[in-house]
């Protein structure tokens, strides 16, 4: 059974940093493209960014609102995905979901339960 | 970025009703369109991928159609557990983008 378990959310002040983790199990993590998707309170879904497999270069892509502030990384030996969030803004307040990309980075096949990040003074 | 527009934004329906939700892309996306269901306080769940392929384990009352710019999600006989918010998402180009959602409520 595929499991994605996010952790690391919490309350942080504007300008602060936070690191989210996503522990994966039940599938071969090293061959999976992974994404982060967020959802502001009462709002829709927004893709944050993606990391490809090492075989595919391990490259990352980011949504414009987070580019140059957020960094996605992965530790295949620990089957864990990370999201380093820097220079946080109030508009980054959201539930952050870890997801597995379907083949070729198309759909988002499996989702974690999400972790809430609140940016407020 | 490709804009995805869903309609309606909400609808009220009864158990047993046929429900249709529409998603329109701002440019052609071939069949790179996927549908998700989200219940309150829960993560989204993939229902349909590549416009019309049913994800494993999803009931056959759900179906998807369309290509190019116009797509449809149909629920043939609405069940109590189907009351939720539905999102479409395109993967034709990066960044992947979602529609604004359609909330299906009980009439």
XYZ file of C-alpha atoms in Angstrom:
228
model
C 0.000 0.000 0.000
C 1.342 3.385 -1.004
C 1.789 5.740 1.941
C 2.926 9.348 1.913
C 3.233 10.992 5.306
C 4.042 14.693 5.507
C 5.475 16.400 8.551
C 7.102 19.665 9.539
C 4.215 22.069 9.197
C 3.463 24.749 11.759
C 3.309 28.441 12.482
C 6.092 30.641 11.175
C 6.558 34.392 10.915
C 6.766 36.188 7.579
C 10.312 36.024 6.288
C 10.973 32.807 8.162
C 11.847 29.324 6.947
C 10.376 25.880 7.322
C 11.300 22.437 6.034
C 8.635 19.897 5.203
C 9.302 16.181 4.894
C 7.326 13.439 3.190
C 8.076 9.853 4.172
C 7.167 7.465 1.367
C 6.547 3.735 1.437
C 4.802 1.012 -0.525
C 6.384 1.785 -3.893
C 9.820 2.201 -5.456
C 10.523 5.778 -4.432
C 13.720 6.143 -6.447
C 11.896 5.755 -9.777
C 9.038 8.130 -8.955
C 8.764 11.757 -9.925
C 7.402 13.603 -6.904
C 5.521 16.864 -6.516
C 4.252 19.218 -3.844
C 0.753 20.655 -4.244
C -0.743 23.193 -1.851
C -4.195 24.415 -0.954
C -4.824 27.714 0.805
C -7.683 27.666 3.333
C -10.992 27.453 1.484
C -9.280 27.695 -1.904
C -8.366 25.419 -4.787
C -5.293 23.380 -5.587
C -1.981 24.876 -6.675
C 1.060 22.966 -7.876
C 4.212 24.065 -6.059
C 6.955 22.118 -7.745
C 8.362 18.788 -8.841
C 11.552 16.748 -8.667
C 12.418 14.096 -11.206
C 14.310 10.893 -10.567
C 18.089 10.797 -10.547
C 17.872 8.732 -13.719
C 16.009 11.632 -15.310
C 18.579 14.088 -14.056
C 17.072 14.842 -10.653
C 15.955 18.204 -12.012
C 13.369 20.405 -10.368
C 10.641 22.720 -11.619
C 8.789 25.313 -9.592
C 5.681 27.415 -9.815
C 6.396 31.102 -10.376
C 5.143 32.257 -6.921
C 7.684 30.060 -5.102
C 10.598 29.985 -7.530
C 13.847 31.174 -5.902
C 12.315 30.772 -2.416
C 11.444 27.059 -2.235
C 13.741 24.101 -2.848
C 12.609 20.522 -3.429
C 15.029 17.686 -2.734
C 14.903 13.961 -2.206
C 16.793 11.289 -0.317
C 16.226 8.027 -2.146
C 18.097 6.040 0.514
C 15.550 7.212 3.098
C 12.608 7.332 0.650
C 11.908 10.872 1.759
C 10.929 14.016 -0.118
C 11.669 17.487 1.223
C 10.404 21.003 0.688
C 12.639 23.775 2.018
C 10.611 26.966 2.239
C 12.469 30.251 2.693
C 11.396 33.892 2.806
C 7.885 32.802 3.643
C 4.978 35.117 2.925
C 1.480 35.213 4.374
C 0.174 34.011 1.009
C 2.144 30.764 1.449
C -0.306 29.748 4.187
C -1.786 26.453 2.997
C -2.015 22.731 3.466
C 0.934 21.209 1.620
C 0.455 17.811 0.005
C 3.171 15.453 -1.158
C 2.168 13.573 -4.314
C 3.496 10.952 -6.684
C 3.484 11.948 -10.325
C 1.926 9.586 -12.800
C 4.199 8.491 -15.637
C 5.841 11.344 -17.465
C 4.693 13.840 -14.899
C 1.078 13.836 -15.978
C -1.432 13.317 -13.184
C -0.922 13.076 -9.423
C -1.604 9.482 -8.516
C -1.146 9.296 -4.751
C -1.439 12.015 -2.135
C -0.354 12.351 1.462
C -2.723 13.620 4.133
C -1.168 17.080 4.025
C 0.543 19.314 6.547
C -0.617 22.828 7.426
C 1.778 25.745 7.139
C 0.615 29.022 8.637
C 2.609 32.169 7.956
C 1.542 34.907 10.330
C 3.045 37.484 12.632
C 0.317 29.249 -18.084
C -2.725 27.327 -19.276
C -5.902 28.454 -17.526
C -8.481 25.843 -16.593
C -12.075 26.939 -16.133
C -14.652 24.688 -14.533
C -18.394 25.095 -14.613
C -20.498 25.258 -12.678
C -18.607 26.273 -9.544
C -21.257 24.510 -7.502
C -24.378 22.469 -8.044
C -27.098 20.827 -6.006
C -28.240 17.354 -6.932
C -30.128 14.405 -5.502
C -29.037 10.824 -5.007
C -29.547 9.001 -8.284
C -29.158 12.112 -10.453
C -26.876 12.287 -13.463
C -24.289 15.017 -12.931
C -22.072 16.661 -15.539
C -19.138 18.958 -14.798
C -17.331 20.850 -17.538
C -13.685 21.902 -17.754
C -12.325 24.197 -20.446
C -8.660 24.871 -21.173
C -7.377 28.220 -22.430
C -5.519 26.413 -25.225
C -5.537 22.943 -26.671
C -4.200 20.287 -24.308
C -4.968 17.160 -26.348
C -6.045 14.552 -23.767
C -3.712 15.689 -20.996
C -6.583 16.237 -18.588
C -7.242 14.579 -15.235
C -10.037 14.693 -12.650
C -9.855 14.563 -8.848
C -12.375 14.252 -6.054
C -11.814 15.956 -2.718
C -13.903 15.535 0.403
C -13.753 18.038 3.283
C -10.569 17.729 5.323
C -9.150 15.043 3.040
C -6.556 14.896 0.306
C -7.692 14.860 -3.313
C -8.112 11.482 -4.983
C -7.414 10.756 -8.654
C -10.562 9.628 -10.464
C -9.877 9.913 -14.192
C -6.577 10.323 -16.039
C -5.840 11.112 -19.666
C -9.346 12.516 -20.101
C -11.200 9.200 -20.072
C -9.249 6.463 -18.275
C -10.737 5.327 -14.996
C -8.251 5.073 -12.132
C -8.111 1.638 -10.530
C -10.722 1.195 -7.834
C -12.910 4.090 -8.951
C -16.576 3.144 -9.511
C -17.720 2.862 -13.111
C -20.444 5.490 -12.577
C -17.633 8.026 -13.070
C -16.579 8.742 -16.636
C -14.621 11.385 -18.485
C -14.660 12.585 -22.057
C -13.300 15.279 -24.304
C -10.117 16.382 -26.019
C -8.575 19.618 -27.194
C -10.036 22.322 -24.984
C -13.369 20.961 -23.716
C -13.776 18.144 -21.229
C -16.544 16.596 -19.171
C -16.762 14.564 -15.986
C -20.014 12.621 -15.673
C -21.439 10.801 -12.672
C -24.258 8.635 -13.998
C -26.107 7.952 -10.738
C -25.002 10.152 -7.868
C -24.374 8.296 -4.620
C -24.217 9.763 -1.088
C -20.450 9.333 -1.000
C -20.037 11.394 -4.187
C -20.884 14.687 -2.538
C -17.520 16.428 -2.734
C -15.520 18.980 -4.705
C -14.159 17.977 -8.097
C -11.099 19.462 -9.804
C -9.711 19.129 -13.287
C -5.972 19.459 -13.989
C -3.949 19.782 -17.180
C -0.527 18.251 -17.686
C 0.039 19.408 -21.263
C 2.594 21.977 -20.175
C 4.481 23.059 -17.062
C 3.250 24.351 -14.723
C 0.412 21.868 -14.325
C -2.701 23.858 -13.471
C -6.014 23.073 -11.845
C -9.522 24.278 -12.405
C -11.201 26.231 -9.643
C -13.299 23.273 -8.520
C -16.944 22.252 -8.633
C -18.689 21.597 -5.337
C -21.427 18.980 -5.582
C -23.931 19.434 -2.784
C -27.010 17.568 -1.662
C -30.306 18.988 -2.852
